[in-house]
Coordinates of N, CA, C and O and ligand atoms in Angstrom, one line a residue:
M3 N -39.0 13.0 -21.8 CA -38.5 14.3 -21.6 C -37.2 14.3 -20.9 O -37.0 13.6 -19.8
N4 N -36.2 14.9 -21.4 CA -34.8 14.9 -20.7 C -34.6 16.2 -19.9 O -34.4 17.2 -20.5
S5 N -34.6 16.0 -18.6 CA -34.4 17.2 -17.7 C -33.1 17.1 -16.9 O -33.1 17.4 -15.8
Q6 N -32.1 16.6 -17.6 CA -30.7 16.6 -17.0 C -30.3 18.0 -16.6 O -30.3 18.9 -17.4
P7 N -30.0 18.2 -15.3 CA -29.6 19.6 -14.9 C -28.3 20.0 -15.6 O -27.4 19.2 -15.9
E8 N -28.2 21.3 -15.8 CA -27.1 21.9 -16.5 C -26.2 22.7 -15.5 O -26.7 23.6 -14.8
P9 N -24.9 22.4 -15.5 CA -24.0 23.3 -14.6 C -23.7 24.6 -15.3 O -23.5 24.7 -16.5
R10 N -23.8 25.7 -14.5 CA -23.4 27.0 -14.9 C -22.2 27.5 -14.0 O -22.3 27.3 -12.8
I11 N -21.2 28.0 -14.7 CA -20.0 28.4 -13.9 C -20.3 29.6 -13.0 O -20.8 30.6 -13.3
L12 N -19.8 29.3 -11.7 CA -20.0 30.4 -10.7 C -18.6 31.0 -10.4 O -18.4 32.2 -10.4
F13 N -17.6 30.1 -10.3 CA -16.2 30.5 -10.1 C -15.3 29.7 -11.1 O -15.3 28.5 -11.0
G14 N -14.7 30.4 -12.0 CA -13.9 29.7 -13.0 C -12.5 29.3 -12.5 O -12.1 29.6 -11.4
R15 N -11.8 28.6 -13.4 CA -10.5 28.0 -12.9 C -9.5 29.1 -12.5 O -8.7 28.9 -11.6
E16 N -9.5 30.2 -13.2 CA -8.5 31.3 -12.8 C -8.8 31.8 -11.4 O -7.9 32.0 -10.6
E17 N -10.1 32.0 -11.2 CA -10.5 32.5 -9.8 C -10.2 31.5 -8.7 O -9.8 31.8 -7.6
I18 N -10.4 30.2 -9.1 CA -10.1 29.1 -8.1 C -8.6 29.1 -7.8 O -8.1 29.0 -6.7
E19 N -7.8 29.3 -8.9 CA -6.3 29.2 -8.7 C -5.9 30.4 -7.8 O -5.0 30.2 -6.9
A20 N -6.4 31.6 -8.1 CA -6.0 32.8 -7.3 C -6.4 32.6 -5.8 O -5.7 32.9 -4.9
T21 N -7.6 32.0 -5.6 CA -8.1 31.8 -4.2 C -7.3 30.8 -3.5 O -7.0 30.9 -2.3
L22 N -6.9 29.7 -4.2 CA -6.0 28.7 -3.6 C -4.7 29.3 -3.2 O -4.1 29.0 -2.1
K23 N -4.2 30.2 -4.0 CA -2.9 30.8 -3.7 C -3.1 31.7 -2.4 O -2.2 31.7 -1.5
R24 N -4.2 32.4 -2.3 CA -4.4 33.2 -1.1 C -4.5 32.3 0.1 O -3.9 32.5 1.2
L25 N -5.3 31.2 0.0 CA -5.5 30.3 1.1 C -4.1 29.7 1.6 O -3.8 29.6 2.8
A26 N -3.4 29.2 0.6 CA -2.1 28.6 0.9 C -1.1 29.6 1.6 O -0.4 29.2 2.5
A27 N -1.2 30.9 1.2 CA -0.3 31.9 1.8 C -0.8 32.0 3.3 O 0.1 32.1 4.2
E28 N -2.1 32.1 3.5 CA -2.6 32.2 4.9 C -2.2 31.0 5.8 O -1.7 31.2 6.9
I29 N -2.4 29.8 5.2 CA -2.1 28.6 5.9 C -0.6 28.5 6.2 O -0.2 28.2 7.3
R30 N 0.2 28.7 5.2 CA 1.7 28.6 5.4 C 2.2 29.5 6.5 O 3.0 29.1 7.3
Q31 N 1.7 30.8 6.5 CA 2.0 31.8 7.5 C 1.7 31.2 8.9 O 2.6 31.3 9.8
D32 N 0.5 30.7 9.1 CA 0.1 30.2 10.4 C 0.8 28.9 10.9 O 0.9 28.7 12.1
Y33 N 1.3 28.1 9.9 CA 1.8 26.8 10.3 C 3.4 26.8 10.1 O 3.9 25.7 10.1
L34 N 4.0 27.9 9.9 CA 5.4 27.9 9.8 C 6.1 27.3 11.0 O 5.7 27.5 12.1
G35 N 7.0 26.4 10.8 CA 7.7 25.7 11.9 C 6.9 24.5 12.4 O 7.4 23.8 13.3
K36 N 5.7 24.3 11.8 CA 5.0 23.1 12.3 C 4.9 22.1 11.2 O 5.2 22.4 10.0
S37 N 4.4 20.9 11.5 CA 4.2 19.9 10.5 C 2.8 19.4 10.6 O 2.5 18.3 11.2
P38 N 1.8 20.1 10.0 CA 0.4 19.8 10.2 C 0.0 18.5 9.4 O 0.6 18.0 8.5
V39 N -1.1 17.9 9.9 CA -1.8 16.8 9.2 C -3.0 17.4 8.6 O -3.9 17.9 9.3
L40 N -3.1 17.3 7.3 CA -4.3 17.8 6.6 C -5.3 16.6 6.4 O -4.9 15.6 5.8
V41 N -6.5 16.8 6.9 CA -7.4 15.7 6.9 C -8.6 16.1 5.9 O -9.4 16.9 6.2
G42 N -8.6 15.5 4.7 CA -9.6 15.8 3.7 C -10.8 14.9 3.9 O -10.7 13.7 4.3
I43 N -12.0 15.5 3.7 CA -13.2 14.7 3.8 C -13.6 14.2 2.4 O -13.7 15.0 1.5
L44 N -13.6 12.9 2.2 CA -13.9 12.3 0.9 C -15.4 12.3 0.6 O -16.2 12.2 1.6
K45 N -15.8 12.3 -0.6 CA -14.9 12.4 -1.7 C -14.7 13.8 -2.2 O -13.7 14.1 -2.9
G46 N -15.6 14.7 -1.7 CA -15.6 16.1 -2.3 C -14.4 16.9 -2.2 O -14.2 17.8 -3.1
S47 N -13.5 16.6 -1.3 CA -12.3 17.4 -1.1 C -11.1 17.0 -1.9 O -10.0 17.6 -1.8
F48 N -11.2 15.9 -2.7 CA -10.0 15.4 -3.3 C -9.3 16.3 -4.3 O -8.0 16.4 -4.2
M49 N -10.0 17.1 -5.1 CA -9.4 18.0 -6.0 C -8.8 19.2 -5.3 O -7.7 19.6 -5.6
F50 N -9.6 19.7 -4.4 CA -9.2 20.9 -3.6 C -7.9 20.5 -2.9 O -6.9 21.3 -2.9
M51 N -7.9 19.4 -2.2 CA -6.7 18.9 -1.5 C -5.5 18.8 -2.4 O -4.4 19.3 -2.1
A52 N -5.7 18.2 -3.5 CA -4.5 18.0 -4.4 C -3.9 19.3 -4.9 O -2.7 19.4 -5.0
D53 N -4.8 20.3 -5.2 CA -4.2 21.5 -5.6 C -3.7 22.4 -4.5 O -2.6 23.0 -4.7
L54 N -4.3 22.3 -3.3 CA -3.9 23.1 -2.2 C -2.5 22.6 -1.7 O -1.6 23.4 -1.5
V55 N -2.3 21.3 -1.5 CA -1.0 20.9 -1.0 C 0.2 21.2 -1.9 O 1.3 21.3 -1.4
R56 N -0.1 21.2 -3.2 CA 1.0 21.6 -4.1 C 1.5 23.0 -3.9 O 2.6 23.3 -4.3
L57 N 0.7 23.8 -3.3 CA 1.0 25.2 -3.0 C 1.6 25.4 -1.6 O 2.0 26.5 -1.3
L58 N 1.6 24.4 -0.8 CA 2.0 24.5 0.6 C 3.4 24.0 0.8 O 3.7 22.7 0.7
D59 N 4.3 24.9 1.0 CA 5.7 24.5 1.2 C 5.9 24.3 2.7 O 6.5 25.1 3.4
L60 N 5.4 23.2 3.2 CA 5.4 22.8 4.6 C 5.7 21.3 4.7 O 5.2 20.6 3.8
P61 N 6.3 20.8 5.8 CA 6.4 19.4 5.9 C 5.1 18.8 6.4 O 5.0 18.3 7.5
L62 N 4.1 18.8 5.6 CA 2.8 18.3 6.0 C 2.5 16.9 5.7 O 3.3 16.2 4.9
E63 N 1.5 16.3 6.3 CA 1.0 15.0 5.9 C -0.4 15.1 5.4 O -1.1 16.0 5.8
V64 N -0.9 14.1 4.7 CA -2.2 14.1 4.1 C -3.0 12.8 4.6 O -2.4 11.7 4.4
E65 N -4.2 13.0 5.1 CA -5.0 11.9 5.4 C -6.4 12.2 4.8 O -6.7 13.4 4.5
F66 N -7.1 11.1 4.5 CA -8.5 11.3 4.1 C -9.5 10.5 4.9 O -9.1 9.4 5.3
V67 N -10.6 11.1 5.2 CA -11.7 10.3 5.9 C -12.9 10.3 5.0 O -13.1 11.2 4.2
R68 N -13.7 9.3 5.2 CA -15.0 9.1 4.5 C -16.1 9.4 5.5 O -16.1 8.9 6.6
L69 N -17.0 10.3 5.2 CA -18.0 10.8 6.1 C -19.1 11.5 5.4 O -19.2 12.7 5.4
S70 N -19.9 10.7 4.8 CA -20.9 11.4 3.9 C -22.3 11.6 4.6 O -22.7 10.7 5.4
S71 N -22.9 12.6 4.3 CA -24.3 12.9 4.9 C -25.4 12.9 3.8 O -26.5 13.1 4.1
Y72 N -24.9 12.7 2.6 CA -25.9 12.8 1.5 C -26.3 11.4 0.9 O -25.4 10.7 0.6
G73 N -27.5 11.1 0.9 CA -28.0 9.8 0.3 C -28.1 9.9 -1.2 O -28.0 8.9 -1.9
G74 N -28.1 11.1 -1.7 CA -28.4 11.3 -3.2 C -29.4 12.4 -3.2 O -30.0 12.7 -2.2
G75 N -29.6 12.9 -4.4 CA -30.5 14.1 -4.5 C -29.9 15.3 -4.0 O -28.7 15.4 -3.9
T76 N -30.6 16.3 -3.8 CA -30.0 17.6 -3.5 C -30.3 18.2 -2.1 O -30.2 19.3 -1.8
E77 N -30.9 17.3 -1.2 CA -31.1 17.8 0.1 C -30.3 17.0 1.1 O -30.3 15.7 1.0
S78 N -29.7 17.6 2.1 CA -29.0 16.9 3.1 C -29.9 16.1 4.0 O -31.0 16.5 4.3
S79 N -29.5 14.9 4.2 CA -30.3 14.0 5.1 C -30.2 14.4 6.5 O -31.0 14.0 7.4
G80 N -29.2 15.2 6.8 CA -29.0 15.7 8.2 C -28.4 14.6 9.1 O -28.0 14.9 10.2
K81 N -28.2 13.4 8.5 CA -27.6 12.3 9.3 C -26.2 12.3 8.9 O -25.8 12.3 7.8
V82 N -25.3 12.1 9.9 CA -23.9 12.0 9.6 C -23.5 10.5 10.0 O -23.7 10.1 11.1
R83 N -23.0 9.8 9.0 CA -22.7 8.4 9.3 C -21.3 8.3 9.9 O -20.6 9.3 9.9
E84 N -20.9 7.2 10.3 CA -19.7 7.0 11.0 C -18.5 7.3 10.1 O -18.5 7.1 8.9
L85 N -17.4 7.7 10.8 CA -16.2 8.0 10.1 C -15.3 6.8 9.8 O -15.2 5.9 10.6
Q86 N -14.7 6.8 8.6 CA -13.8 5.7 8.2 C -12.5 6.3 7.7 O -12.5 7.3 7.0
G87 N -11.4 5.6 8.0 CA -10.2 5.9 7.3 C -9.1 6.7 8.0 O -8.0 6.8 7.4
L88 N -9.3 7.2 9.2 CA -8.2 8.0 9.8 C -7.1 7.0 10.3 O -7.3 6.3 11.3
A89 N -6.0 6.9 9.5 CA -5.0 5.9 9.7 C -4.0 6.2 10.8 O -3.7 5.4 11.6
S90 N -3.6 7.5 10.8 CA -2.5 7.8 11.7 C -3.0 8.5 13.0 O -4.0 9.2 13.0
P91 N -2.3 8.3 14.1 CA -2.8 8.9 15.4 C -2.6 10.5 15.3 O -1.6 10.9 14.8
I92 N -3.5 11.2 15.8 CA -3.4 12.7 15.7 C -3.2 13.4 17.0 O -3.2 14.6 17.1
K93 N -3.0 12.5 18.1 CA -2.7 13.1 19.4 C -1.5 14.0 19.3 O -0.5 13.6 18.8
G94 N -1.6 15.2 19.8 CA -0.5 16.2 19.8 C -0.2 16.8 18.5 O 0.7 17.6 18.4
R95 N -0.9 16.5 17.4 CA -0.6 17.0 16.1 C -1.5 18.3 15.8 O -2.5 18.5 16.4
D96 N -1.0 19.0 14.9 CA -1.7 20.2 14.4 C -2.6 19.7 13.2 O -2.0 19.4 12.1
V97 N -3.9 19.7 13.4 CA -4.8 19.1 12.4 C -5.5 20.2 11.6 O -6.1 21.1 12.2
L98 N -5.5 20.1 10.3 CA -6.2 21.0 9.5 C -7.2 20.2 8.6 O -6.8 19.4 7.7
V99 N -8.5 20.4 8.9 CA -9.6 19.7 8.2 C -9.8 20.4 6.8 O -9.9 21.6 6.8
V100 N -9.9 19.7 5.7 CA -10.1 20.2 4.4 C -11.4 19.7 3.9 O -11.6 18.5 3.6
E101 N -12.3 20.6 3.7 CA -13.7 20.3 3.3 C -14.1 21.0 2.0 O -13.6 22.1 1.7
D102 N -15.0 20.4 1.2 CA -15.4 21.0 0.0 C -16.5 22.1 0.2 O -16.4 23.1 -0.4
I103 N -17.4 21.7 1.1 CA -18.5 22.7 1.2 C -19.1 22.5 2.6 O -19.4 21.4 3.1
V104 N -19.3 23.6 3.3 CA -20.0 23.6 4.6 C -21.4 24.1 4.4 O -21.6 25.3 4.0
D105 N -22.4 23.2 4.6 CA -23.8 23.5 4.2 C -24.5 23.7 5.6 O -24.5 24.7 6.2
T106 N -25.2 22.6 6.0 CA -25.8 22.7 7.3 C -24.8 22.8 8.5 O -25.1 23.3 9.5
G107 N -23.6 22.3 8.2 CA -22.5 22.3 9.2 C -22.5 21.0 10.0 O -21.5 20.8 10.8
L108 N -23.4 20.2 9.8 CA -23.5 18.9 10.6 C -22.3 18.0 10.4 O -21.7 17.5 11.4
T109 N -21.9 17.9 9.2 CA -20.8 17.0 8.8 C -19.5 17.5 9.5 O -18.8 16.7 10.2
T110 N -19.2 18.8 9.3 CA -18.0 19.3 9.8 C -18.0 19.3 11.4 O -17.0 19.0 12.0
R111 N -19.2 19.7 11.9 CA -19.3 19.7 13.4 C -18.9 18.3 13.9 O -18.2 18.1 14.9
F112 N -19.5 17.3 13.3 CA -19.3 15.9 13.7 C -17.8 15.6 13.7 O -17.2 15.0 14.6
L113 N -17.1 15.9 12.6 CA -15.7 15.6 12.4 C -14.8 16.4 13.4 O -13.9 15.8 14.0
L114 N -15.1 17.6 13.5 CA -14.3 18.5 14.4 C -14.4 18.0 15.9 O -13.4 17.9 16.6
D115 N -15.6 17.6 16.3 CA -15.8 17.1 17.7 C -15.1 15.7 17.8 O -14.4 15.5 18.8
Y116 N -15.2 14.9 16.8 CA -14.5 13.6 16.8 C -13.0 13.8 17.0 O -12.3 13.1 17.8
L117 N -12.4 14.7 16.1 CA -11.0 14.9 16.2 C -10.5 15.5 17.5 O -9.5 15.1 18.0
R118 N -11.3 16.4 18.0 CA -10.9 17.1 19.3 C -10.8 16.1 20.4 O -10.0 16.2 21.4
R119 N -11.7 15.0 20.4 CA -11.6 14.0 21.5 C -10.3 13.2 21.4 O -10.0 12.6 22.4
K120 N -9.6 13.3 20.3 CA -8.3 12.6 20.2 C -7.2 13.4 20.7 O -6.0 13.0 20.5
K121 N -7.4 14.5 21.3 CA -6.4 15.4 21.9 C -5.3 15.9 20.9 O -4.1 15.8 21.3
P122 N -5.6 16.4 19.8 CA -4.6 17.0 18.9 C -4.1 18.3 19.6 O -4.8 18.9 20.5
A123 N -3.0 18.8 19.1 CA -2.5 20.1 19.6 C -3.4 21.2 19.1 O -3.7 22.2 19.9
S124 N -3.9 21.1 17.9 CA -4.9 22.1 17.4 C -5.7 21.5 16.3 O -5.3 20.5 15.7
V125 N -6.9 22.1 16.1 CA -7.7 21.6 15.0 C -8.3 22.9 14.3 O -8.9 23.7 15.0
K126 N -8.1 23.0 13.0 CA -8.6 24.1 12.3 C -9.4 23.6 11.1 O -9.2 22.5 10.7
L127 N -10.1 24.5 10.5 CA -10.9 24.1 9.3 C -10.7 25.0 8.1 O -10.7 26.2 8.2
C128 N -10.4 24.3 7.0 CA -10.3 25.0 5.7 C -11.4 24.5 4.8 O -11.4 23.3 4.5
A129 N -12.2 25.4 4.3 CA -13.3 25.0 3.5 C -13.2 25.7 2.1 O -13.0 27.0 2.1
L130 N -13.4 25.0 1.0 CA -13.4 25.6 -0.3 C -14.6 26.5 -0.4 O -14.5 27.6 -0.9
T131 N -15.8 26.1 0.0 CA -17.0 26.9 -0.1 C -17.8 26.8 1.2 O -17.7 25.9 1.9
N132 N -18.6 27.9 1.3 CA -19.4 28.0 2.5 C -20.8 28.4 2.0 O -21.0 29.3 1.2
K133 N -21.8 27.7 2.5 CA -23.2 28.0 2.1 C -23.9 28.4 3.4 O -24.6 27.6 4.0
P134 N -23.8 29.6 3.9 CA -24.2 30.0 5.3 C -25.7 30.0 5.4 O -26.2 29.9 6.6
S135 N -26.4 30.1 4.3 CA -27.9 30.2 4.4 C -28.6 29.0 5.0 O -29.7 29.1 5.5
R136 N -27.9 27.8 5.0 CA -28.6 26.6 5.5 C -28.0 26.1 6.8 O -28.2 24.9 7.2
R137 N -27.2 26.9 7.5 CA -26.5 26.4 8.7 C -27.5 26.0 9.8 O -28.4 26.6 10.1
Q138 N -27.2 24.8 10.4 CA -28.0 24.3 11.5 C -27.2 24.3 12.8 O -27.8 24.2 13.9
T139 N -25.9 24.3 12.7 CA -25.0 24.3 13.8 C -23.9 25.3 13.6 O -23.4 25.3 12.4
P140 N -23.4 26.1 14.5 CA -22.4 27.0 14.2 C -21.0 26.3 13.9 O -20.7 25.4 14.6
V141 N -20.3 26.8 12.9 CA -19.0 26.2 12.5 C -18.1 27.4 12.2 O -18.5 28.2 11.4
A142 N -17.0 27.4 12.9 CA -16.0 28.5 12.6 C -15.1 28.0 11.4 O -14.4 27.0 11.6
I143 N -15.1 28.7 10.3 CA -14.2 28.4 9.2 C -12.9 29.2 9.3 O -13.0 30.5 9.2
D144 N -11.8 28.6 9.5 CA -10.6 29.4 9.7 C -10.0 29.9 8.3 O -9.4 31.0 8.3
Y145 N -10.2 29.1 7.3 CA -9.7 29.5 6.0 C -10.8 29.2 5.0 O -11.2 28.0 4.8
L146 N -11.3 30.2 4.4 CA -12.5 30.0 3.5 C -12.2 30.5 2.0 O -11.6 31.6 1.9
G147 N -12.5 29.7 1.1 CA -12.3 30.0 -0.3 C -13.4 30.9 -0.8 O -13.2 32.1 -1.0
F148 N -14.6 30.4 -0.9 CA -15.7 31.1 -1.5 C -17.0 31.0 -0.7 O -17.3 29.9 -0.2
T149 N -17.8 32.0 -0.7 CA -19.2 31.9 -0.1 C -20.1 31.7 -1.3 O -20.0 32.4 -2.4
V150 N -21.0 30.7 -1.2 CA -21.9 30.4 -2.3 C -23.3 30.6 -1.9 O -23.7 30.6 -0.8
P151 N -24.2 30.9 -3.0 CA -25.6 31.1 -2.7 C -26.3 29.8 -2.3 O -25.7 28.7 -2.4
D152 N -27.5 29.9 -1.9 CA -28.3 28.7 -1.5 C -28.8 28.0 -2.8 O -30.0 27.9 -3.1
K153 N -27.8 27.5 -3.5 CA -28.1 26.7 -4.7 C -27.3 25.4 -4.6 O -26.4 25.3 -3.8
F154 N -27.6 24.5 -5.5 CA -26.8 23.2 -5.5 C -25.5 23.4 -6.3 O -25.5 23.8 -7.5
I155 N -24.4 23.1 -5.6 CA -23.1 23.4 -6.2 C -22.5 22.1 -6.7 O -22.6 21.0 -6.0
V156 N -21.8 22.1 -7.8 CA -21.1 21.0 -8.4 C -19.8 21.4 -9.0 O -19.6 22.6 -9.2
G157 N -18.9 20.4 -9.3 CA -17.7 20.7 -9.9 C -16.5 20.9 -9.0 O -16.7 21.0 -7.8
Y158 N -15.3 20.8 -9.5 CA -14.1 20.9 -8.8 C -14.1 19.9 -7.6 O -13.9 20.3 -6.4
G159 N -14.6 18.7 -7.8 CA -14.6 17.7 -6.8 C -16.0 17.4 -6.2 O -16.3 16.4 -5.6
I160 N -16.9 18.4 -6.3 CA -18.2 18.4 -5.7 C -19.2 17.7 -6.7 O -19.2 18.1 -7.9
D161 N -20.0 16.8 -6.1 CA -20.9 16.0 -7.0 C -22.4 16.3 -6.9 O -22.9 16.9 -5.9
W162 N -23.1 15.8 -7.9 CA -24.6 15.6 -7.8 C -24.8 14.2 -8.2 O -24.5 13.8 -9.3
N163 N -25.2 13.3 -7.3 CA -25.3 11.9 -7.6 C -24.1 11.3 -8.2 O -24.2 10.6 -9.2
E164 N -22.9 11.7 -7.7 CA -21.6 11.2 -8.1 C -21.2 11.8 -9.5 O -20.1 11.5 -9.9
K165 N -22.0 12.6 -10.1 CA -21.6 13.2 -11.3 C -21.0 14.6 -11.2 O -21.3 15.2 -10.1
F166 N -20.3 15.1 -12.2 CA -19.8 16.5 -12.2 C -18.6 16.7 -11.4 O -18.1 17.9 -11.3
R167 N -18.0 15.7 -10.7 CA -16.9 16.0 -9.8 C -15.7 16.4 -10.7 O -14.8 17.1 -10.2
N168 N -15.7 16.0 -11.9 CA -14.5 16.3 -12.8 C -14.6 17.7 -13.5 O -13.6 18.0 -14.2
L169 N -15.6 18.4 -13.3 CA -15.6 19.8 -13.9 C -14.5 20.6 -13.2 O -14.4 20.6 -12.0
P170 N -13.8 21.4 -14.0 CA -12.7 22.1 -13.5 C -13.1 23.4 -12.8 O -12.3 24.1 -12.1
D171 N -14.4 23.8 -13.0 CA -14.9 25.0 -12.4 C -15.9 24.7 -11.3 O -16.5 23.6 -11.2
I172 N -16.1 25.7 -10.4 CA -17.2 25.6 -9.4 C -18.5 26.1 -10.0 O -18.5 27.2 -10.5
C173 N -19.5 25.2 -10.1 CA -20.7 25.6 -10.8 C -22.0 25.4 -10.0 O -21.9 24.8 -8.9
V174 N -23.0 26.0 -10.4 CA -24.4 25.8 -9.8 C -25.2 24.9 -10.8 O -25.0 25.1 -12.0
L175 N -26.0 24.1 -10.3 CA -26.8 23.2 -11.1 C -28.2 23.9 -11.3 O -28.8 24.4 -10.4
E176 N -28.6 24.0 -12.6 CA -29.9 24.5 -12.8 C -30.6 23.8 -13.9 O -30.1 22.9 -14.5
Ligands
IMP206 P1 -23.5 19.5 5.7 O1 -23.3 18.4 6.7 O2 -24.9 19.8 5.5 O3 -22.7 20.8 6.0 O4 -23.0 19.0 4.3 C1 -21.8 18.7 4.1 C2 -21.6 17.8 2.9 O5 -22.8 17.8 2.0 C3 -20.5 18.4 2.0 O6 -19.3 17.9 2.4 C4 -20.9 18.0 0.6 O7 -20.4 16.8 0.3 C5 -22.4 17.9 0.7 N1 -23.1 19.1 0.1 C6 -23.6 20.1 0.8 N2 -24.1 21.1 -0.1 C7 -23.8 20.6 -1.3 C8 -24.0 21.1 -2.6 O8 -24.6 22.2 -2.9 N3 -23.6 20.3 -3.6 C9 -23.0 19.1 -3.5 N4 -22.8 18.6 -2.3 C10 -23.2 19.3 -1.2
MG207 MG1 -18.2 16.5 1.6

């Protein structure tokens, strides 16, 4: 029996494009005259980051960190492993974290706390999607793309067991 889950489109590419334009306008306005460091959380944020920075007319820098909380399957393990990959010093910098999805909030909480200890000038959070129904720790999202239902989300960089990241739309698995 083949029970491969099927992705169903939740937000299509036109809607994603319009939302990214809105986010970029908000971010650009707030960071005018600054040169922020955008820190993307791998792997899920790679597509979002690539599209977002193209819309940002600012002298920004891009960093990626690896920080996964999922072992596989569709339930968060709740454990946040150690961070890898932050190459440049962020002391005194304006840092904008770029995340694919805030679910329990544990991953983002861990990263925001980690970054704040490095004494940046500011730290803000930009999330493509928010799944507020499963939050375990409060997380303030400064720039939010979409609120999603308590379903498993894939596509536009977001995976299920490493699959479906290449889908151009934000989908739910069913
Ligand atoms: P959190 O620590 O529970 O907030 O989960 C954060 C990470 O879990 C996200 O960056 C995603 O990589 C992953 N994640 C959470 N929900 C989903 C989902 O619905 N689909 C795929 N990945 C998810
Ligand atoms: Mg992630």
